[in-house]
Amino acid sequence: MPANIRRLQIGFCFFAMVFLIGPTFAIIPISFSSANFLSYPLPGFSLQWYYKILQPQPWMAALLNSLIIGAGATAVATVLGTVAALGLSRGHLPARSTILAVIISPMIVPVVISGVGMYFFFAKLGLVASFLGLVLAHAVLAVPFVVITVTATLKNFDMNLVRAAASLGASPFHAFRTVTLPLIAPGVVSGALFAFVFSFDEVVVALFISGPGQKTLPRQMFDGLRDNIDPSILAMSTLLVIISIIPMSGGALVQKRAAAHANPQNKSE
Amino acid sequence: MAGSVTSELAVRQSSGAAAAQPGRALALAAGFRADRKRQRMISVMLIGPLVAFIVFAFVLPLGTMLFYAVNNPEVRNALPQTLEVLKTWDGSGPPPPEAFDALVADIKSDVPPNVLAEAGRRLNYEITGFRSLLAKTVRNVRNAEITVAQQHLLAIDEQWNDPAYWRVIQRNGSALTAFYLLSAVDLRPGDEGGAKLAPREERLFLSTLMRTLVISAVVTLICVLLAYPIANAVVSVGGRFSAIMLACVLLPFWTSLLVRTSAWIVILQKEGIVNRVLQALGLTDAPLELVFNRTGLYIAMVHILLPFMVLPLISVMKGISPTFVRASSSLGAGPLTTFLRVYLPLTLPGVGAGCLLTFIIAAGYYVTPTLVGGASDQMLSYFVAFYANTTINWGMSAALGVLLLSCILALYIIIGRIVGIDRIVGME
């Protein structure tokens, strides 16, 4: 490629990088503003907004709700998704593509439609405005991510290891616990991470089926953005950006370890 | 799969030996069949819990929504006797006198007031003003001594003489209705069966559908134009720059949607950083309207959907061997020819899949258009939520959901034909 075109491309990519991450970082200084307006220049430095989000109401209560619901949804989605991925990778399955379509359908249907449907259906069962309802809703929407991630990991898994374990007298469950699970752990962990991040960031279903007692963090932010924005939302955003860097680097680490598992000779250290 | 192939092979080999020992071969074959059956049982048992869970928490809710799009219980619950009389009415000419008696009887029966109110609301969807007519009639009739029902009702309101009102009641005697689904595409049921386009001022949803498709298409187009050079740089430049680029794509991907949406609202507002910079550079005198309109919506949606376009493009471009490009230039093709005739065609499957995926996600988007768009930028998903939450018109909400869902499923079928759903979600 001619050098001038390449330079043009690099320049373009530089602007694209600013576009991609600039906005997120541009709001961080405003969260330290001493005034309650949302623009530059800052009149002075203050931690008042961070003090405000550390109060129990409404932010910390919302954060706690999000953590509870996220943990519940992650547990349900990871267990059911991992077990199903094991079944899917064994073969011997009648109507495999139909089952696959059912499993990934929560990912395909726009979440507004899922939310309305759950609102109608859960209302009949008394699950609206309950933690259980929101956990189930988030789990079912997150479970395709778990199935996909674990299935991808199982593709590199050598089934002969399980047969070897069985021939040495291990029960199927024992073989799973001591052979299969440790080897597919990176996939399970990243699937669980996906599920948690999904639930922690989900707002549309929460808008439909959470009551005031289950207000999640995204819902608190959504309400704040719709009514009146003050810098406390930006302080919370800043915290979330810092938090989101953690799963990102965690995911990178897990992938690196999985790659090292796949090609042991890479383990040069 | 490998397991079943080996057992198949084993069965065939053992049948080769069958000439010598027919009995043993048959027993072996039966054993293999039993084993395969057992394996299948285990697979089903492993997948069963998840499928049951999805059916409960997803398929049944979706089914409930589809059902609400055609469910029509209100008038049947409130006015059974009236409907019984109207069964024999042909719908032309004045309403039958017995219908007035039946209506009075229905109102005076012990149906709870909210059932009548719901019927009024349902009928009002079809003729504006029906709700107040029925409410007025109910209030009056409940406490009145009535001798001649027809006279009494006409004294309350002359409109009861209009056959159109009775035809609407008659039409809603059935348990299922196409009314909401027709309304979702701006059609109204005609009095003589069939359907006609709603009056111009009442048309709302066809334009919303069009707007949804246009917004999604524009966002997709901008995304592919931005993503192509980015993905190419990530794949071809290599080294640290490529890693930084990739991190810049992934960070927004992992950042909360609401964080990104709030960031755009803050930096695009009138006193926001973008307007400040534009004014400082002398590019504009007055602050531009960048948010709560279509411009802001496009900017925020492109930002949110760009990673969904970049990542599939990267995976396609990674698979293209650089020798193709080198071969092309060694054969004398200029850079433009090489790009247009070698590189671009090789990336087209990725472009197609990325575009369809981005388009589908954009078409179903709710949060960002609601918060960043203006009143005239709202898409179908907004109205699905609006009718469910604000006006409590569940039928209309469900019908718009059906409309949105059918568009998206149609696109998924197209993707499935072109590249296969399995590949999109990375399961091959």
mmCIF file with all atom_site columns, C-alpha atoms in Angstrom, chain A residues 9-111:
data_model
loop_
_atom_site.group_PDB
_atom_site.id
_atom_site.type_symbol
_atom_site.label_atom_id
_atom_site.label_alt_id
_atom_site.label_comp_id
_atom_site.label_asym_id
_atom_site.label_entity_id
_atom_site.label_seq_id
_atom_site.pdbx_PDB_ins_code
_atom_site.Cartn_x
_atom_site.Cartn_y
_atom_site.Cartn_z
_atom_site.occupancy
_atom_site.B_iso_or_equiv
_atom_site.pdbx_formal_charge
_atom_site.auth_seq_id
_atom_site.auth_comp_id
_atom_site.auth_asym_id
_atom_site.auth_atom_id
_atom_site.pdbx_PDB_model_num
ATOM 1   C CA . GLN A 1 9   ? -5.451  5.606   7.225  1.00 0.00 ? 9   GLN A CA 1
ATOM 2   C CA . ILE A 1 10  ? -3.390  5.972   10.395 1.00 0.00 ? 10  ILE A CA 1
ATOM 3   C CA . GLY A 1 11  ? -4.575  9.556   10.752 1.00 0.00 ? 11  GLY A CA 1
ATOM 4   C CA . PHE A 1 12  ? -8.166  8.439   10.297 1.00 0.00 ? 12  PHE A CA 1
ATOM 5   C CA . CYS A 1 13  ? -7.706  5.717   12.881 1.00 0.00 ? 13  CYS A CA 1
ATOM 6   C CA . PHE A 1 14  ? -6.316  8.233   15.314 1.00 0.00 ? 14  PHE A CA 1
ATOM 7   C CA . PHE A 1 15  ? -9.525  10.258  15.038 1.00 0.00 ? 15  PHE A CA 1
ATOM 8   C CA . ALA A 1 16  ? -11.548 7.066   15.316 1.00 0.00 ? 16  ALA A CA 1
ATOM 9   C CA . MET A 1 17  ? -9.753  6.240   18.564 1.00 0.00 ? 17  MET A CA 1
ATOM 10  C CA . VAL A 1 18  ? -10.580 9.703   19.906 1.00 0.00 ? 18  VAL A CA 1
ATOM 11  C CA . PHE A 1 19  ? -14.197 9.147   18.862 1.00 0.00 ? 19  PHE A CA 1
ATOM 12  C CA . LEU A 1 20  ? -14.297 5.721   20.521 1.00 0.00 ? 20  LEU A CA 1
ATOM 13  C CA . ILE A 1 21  ? -12.798 6.490   23.891 1.00 0.00 ? 21  ILE A CA 1
ATOM 14  C CA . GLY A 1 22  ? -12.776 10.298  24.040 1.00 0.00 ? 22  GLY A CA 1
ATOM 15  C CA . PRO A 1 23  ? -16.356 10.807  25.249 1.00 0.00 ? 23  PRO A CA 1
ATOM 16  C CA . THR A 1 24  ? -15.954 8.375   28.117 1.00 0.00 ? 24  THR A CA 1
ATOM 17  C CA . PHE A 1 25  ? -12.830 10.074  29.383 1.00 0.00 ? 25  PHE A CA 1
ATOM 18  C CA . ALA A 1 26  ? -14.124 13.593  28.719 1.00 0.00 ? 26  ALA A CA 1
ATOM 19  C CA . ILE A 1 27  ? -16.776 13.223  31.404 1.00 0.00 ? 27  ILE A CA 1
ATOM 20  C CA . ILE A 1 28  ? -14.393 12.106  34.132 1.00 0.00 ? 28  ILE A CA 1
ATOM 21  C CA . PRO A 1 29  ? -13.103 15.605  35.059 1.00 0.00 ? 29  PRO A CA 1
ATOM 22  C CA . ILE A 1 30  ? -16.674 16.965  35.292 1.00 0.00 ? 30  ILE A CA 1
ATOM 23  C CA . SER A 1 31  ? -17.411 14.427  38.008 1.00 0.00 ? 31  SER A CA 1
ATOM 24  C CA . PHE A 1 32  ? -14.916 16.322  40.175 1.00 0.00 ? 32  PHE A CA 1
ATOM 25  C CA . SER A 1 33  ? -16.658 19.635  39.597 1.00 0.00 ? 33  SER A CA 1
ATOM 26  C CA . SER A 1 34  ? -17.584 21.810  42.554 1.00 0.00 ? 34  SER A CA 1
ATOM 27  C CA . ALA A 1 35  ? -20.637 23.129  40.701 1.00 0.00 ? 35  ALA A CA 1
ATOM 28  C CA . ASN A 1 36  ? -23.664 21.202  39.560 1.00 0.00 ? 36  ASN A CA 1
ATOM 29  C CA . PHE A 1 37  ? -23.434 22.079  35.913 1.00 0.00 ? 37  PHE A CA 1
ATOM 30  C CA . LEU A 1 38  ? -22.062 19.736  33.326 1.00 0.00 ? 38  LEU A CA 1
ATOM 31  C CA . SER A 1 39  ? -19.656 21.797  31.289 1.00 0.00 ? 39  SER A CA 1
ATOM 32  C CA . TYR A 1 40  ? -16.129 23.077  31.107 1.00 0.00 ? 40  TYR A CA 1
ATOM 33  C CA . PRO A 1 41  ? -14.312 25.037  32.409 1.00 0.00 ? 41  PRO A CA 1
ATOM 34  C CA . LEU A 1 42  ? -14.652 23.639  35.896 1.00 0.00 ? 42  LEU A CA 1
ATOM 35  C CA . PRO A 1 43  ? -15.196 26.300  38.554 1.00 0.00 ? 43  PRO A CA 1
ATOM 36  C CA . GLY A 1 44  ? -13.304 24.254  41.111 1.00 0.00 ? 44  GLY A CA 1
ATOM 37  C CA . PHE A 1 45  ? -12.454 20.832  42.403 1.00 0.00 ? 45  PHE A CA 1
ATOM 38  C CA . SER A 1 46  ? -14.719 18.912  44.740 1.00 0.00 ? 46  SER A CA 1
ATOM 39  C CA . LEU A 1 47  ? -15.461 15.364  45.756 1.00 0.00 ? 47  LEU A CA 1
ATOM 40  C CA . GLN A 1 48  ? -19.059 16.213  46.616 1.00 0.00 ? 48  GLN A CA 1
ATOM 41  C CA . TRP A 1 49  ? -20.507 14.022  43.822 1.00 0.00 ? 49  TRP A CA 1
ATOM 42  C CA . TYR A 1 50  ? -18.473 11.046  44.936 1.00 0.00 ? 50  TYR A CA 1
ATOM 43  C CA . TYR A 1 51  ? -19.682 11.681  48.460 1.00 0.00 ? 51  TYR A CA 1
ATOM 44  C CA . LYS A 1 52  ? -23.217 11.728  47.080 1.00 0.00 ? 52  LYS A CA 1
ATOM 45  C CA . ILE A 1 53  ? -22.933 8.418   45.254 1.00 0.00 ? 53  ILE A CA 1
ATOM 46  C CA . LEU A 1 54  ? -21.510 6.760   48.335 1.00 0.00 ? 54  LEU A CA 1
ATOM 47  C CA . GLN A 1 55  ? -24.696 7.538   50.244 1.00 0.00 ? 55  GLN A CA 1
ATOM 48  C CA . PRO A 1 56  ? -26.979 4.532   50.747 1.00 0.00 ? 56  PRO A CA 1
ATOM 49  C CA . GLN A 1 57  ? -29.819 6.175   48.823 1.00 0.00 ? 57  GLN A CA 1
ATOM 50  C CA . PRO A 1 58  ? -30.205 5.969   45.948 1.00 0.00 ? 58  PRO A CA 1
ATOM 51  C CA . TRP A 1 59  ? -26.860 4.925   44.448 1.00 0.00 ? 59  TRP A CA 1
ATOM 52  C CA . MET A 1 60  ? -25.440 2.367   46.854 1.00 0.00 ? 60  MET A CA 1
ATOM 53  C CA . ALA A 1 61  ? -28.831 0.663   47.208 1.00 0.00 ? 61  ALA A CA 1
ATOM 54  C CA . ALA A 1 62  ? -29.021 0.442   43.419 1.00 0.00 ? 62  ALA A CA 1
ATOM 55  C CA . LEU A 1 63  ? -25.473 -0.904  43.231 1.00 0.00 ? 63  LEU A CA 1
ATOM 56  C CA . LEU A 1 64  ? -26.298 -3.548  45.830 1.00 0.00 ? 64  LEU A CA 1
ATOM 57  C CA . ASN A 1 65  ? -29.441 -4.567  43.909 1.00 0.00 ? 65  ASN A CA 1
ATOM 58  C CA . SER A 1 66  ? -27.404 -4.841  40.720 1.00 0.00 ? 66  SER A CA 1
ATOM 59  C CA . LEU A 1 67  ? -24.792 -7.007  42.426 1.00 0.00 ? 67  LEU A CA 1
ATOM 60  C CA . ILE A 1 68  ? -27.424 -9.323  43.946 1.00 0.00 ? 68  ILE A CA 1
ATOM 61  C CA . ILE A 1 69  ? -29.327 -9.697  40.683 1.00 0.00 ? 69  ILE A CA 1
ATOM 62  C CA . GLY A 1 70  ? -26.122 -10.016 38.678 1.00 0.00 ? 70  GLY A CA 1
ATOM 63  C CA . ALA A 1 71  ? -24.770 -12.731 40.977 1.00 0.00 ? 71  ALA A CA 1
ATOM 64  C CA . GLY A 1 72  ? -28.049 -14.669 40.880 1.00 0.00 ? 72  GLY A CA 1
ATOM 65  C CA . ALA A 1 73  ? -28.414 -14.392 37.116 1.00 0.00 ? 73  ALA A CA 1
ATOM 66  C CA . THR A 1 74  ? -24.768 -15.375 36.599 1.00 0.00 ? 74  THR A CA 1
ATOM 67  C CA . ALA A 1 75  ? -25.137 -18.451 38.793 1.00 0.00 ? 75  ALA A CA 1
ATOM 68  C CA . VAL A 1 76  ? -28.297 -19.650 37.018 1.00 0.00 ? 76  VAL A CA 1
ATOM 69  C CA . ALA A 1 77  ? -26.989 -18.891 33.528 1.00 0.00 ? 77  ALA A CA 1
ATOM 70  C CA . THR A 1 78  ? -23.539 -20.392 34.110 1.00 0.00 ? 78  THR A CA 1
ATOM 71  C CA . VAL A 1 79  ? -24.764 -23.675 35.600 1.00 0.00 ? 79  VAL A CA 1
ATOM 72  C CA . LEU A 1 80  ? -27.540 -24.272 33.065 1.00 0.00 ? 80  LEU A CA 1
ATOM 73  C CA . GLY A 1 81  ? -25.457 -22.974 30.157 1.00 0.00 ? 81  GLY A CA 1
ATOM 74  C CA . THR A 1 82  ? -22.353 -25.038 30.948 1.00 0.00 ? 82  THR A CA 1
ATOM 75  C CA . VAL A 1 83  ? -24.315 -28.257 31.435 1.00 0.00 ? 83  VAL A CA 1
ATOM 76  C CA . ALA A 1 84  ? -26.188 -27.654 28.183 1.00 0.00 ? 84  ALA A CA 1
ATOM 77  C CA . ALA A 1 85  ? -22.967 -26.875 26.313 1.00 0.00 ? 85  ALA A CA 1
ATOM 78  C CA . LEU A 1 86  ? -21.606 -30.265 27.454 1.00 0.00 ? 86  LEU A CA 1
ATOM 79  C CA . GLY A 1 87  ? -24.717 -31.906 26.058 1.00 0.00 ? 87  GLY A CA 1
ATOM 80  C CA . LEU A 1 88  ? -24.505 -29.973 22.798 1.00 0.00 ? 88  LEU A CA 1
ATOM 81  C CA . SER A 1 89  ? -20.886 -30.957 22.190 1.00 0.00 ? 89  SER A CA 1
ATOM 82  C CA . ARG A 1 90  ? -21.463 -34.675 22.750 1.00 0.00 ? 90  ARG A CA 1
ATOM 83  C CA . GLY A 1 91  ? -23.306 -35.171 19.497 1.00 0.00 ? 91  GLY A CA 1
ATOM 84  C CA . HIS A 1 92  ? -25.973 -37.908 19.572 1.00 0.00 ? 92  HIS A CA 1
ATOM 85  C CA . LEU A 1 93  ? -28.592 -35.174 19.749 1.00 0.00 ? 93  LEU A CA 1
ATOM 86  C CA . PRO A 1 94  ? -31.843 -35.298 17.829 1.00 0.00 ? 94  PRO A CA 1
ATOM 87  C CA . ALA A 1 95  ? -33.013 -31.979 16.304 1.00 0.00 ? 95  ALA A CA 1
ATOM 88  C CA . ARG A 1 96  ? -29.768 -30.257 17.251 1.00 0.00 ? 96  ARG A CA 1
ATOM 89  C CA . SER A 1 97  ? -30.289 -27.171 15.092 1.00 0.00 ? 97  SER A CA 1
ATOM 90  C CA . THR A 1 98  ? -33.807 -26.595 16.436 1.00 0.00 ? 98  THR A CA 1
ATOM 91  C CA . ILE A 1 99  ? -32.528 -26.814 19.996 1.00 0.00 ? 99  ILE A CA 1
ATOM 92  C CA . LEU A 1 100 ? -29.702 -24.437 19.125 1.00 0.00 ? 100 LEU A CA 1
ATOM 93  C CA . ALA A 1 101 ? -32.208 -21.975 17.671 1.00 0.00 ? 101 ALA A CA 1
ATOM 94  C CA . VAL A 1 102 ? -34.234 -22.082 20.903 1.00 0.00 ? 102 VAL A CA 1
ATOM 95  C CA . ILE A 1 103 ? -31.109 -21.580 23.010 1.00 0.00 ? 103 ILE A CA 1
ATOM 96  C CA . ILE A 1 104 ? -29.855 -18.534 21.132 1.00 0.00 ? 104 ILE A CA 1
ATOM 97  C CA . SER A 1 105 ? -33.303 -17.001 20.580 1.00 0.00 ? 105 SER A CA 1
ATOM 98  C CA . PRO A 1 106 ? -33.096 -14.744 23.686 1.00 0.00 ? 106 PRO A CA 1
ATOM 99  C CA . MET A 1 107 ? -30.076 -13.117 22.046 1.00 0.00 ? 107 MET A CA 1
ATOM 100 C CA . ILE A 1 108 ? -31.865 -12.497 18.761 1.00 0.00 ? 108 ILE A CA 1
ATOM 101 C CA . VAL A 1 109 ? -35.164 -11.038 19.909 1.00 0.00 ? 109 VAL A CA 1
ATOM 102 C CA . PRO A 1 110 ? -34.905 -7.288  20.658 1.00 0.00 ? 110 PRO A CA 1
ATOM 103 C CA . VAL A 1 111 ? -34.821 -6.822  24.380 1.00 0.00 ? 111 VAL A CA 1
#
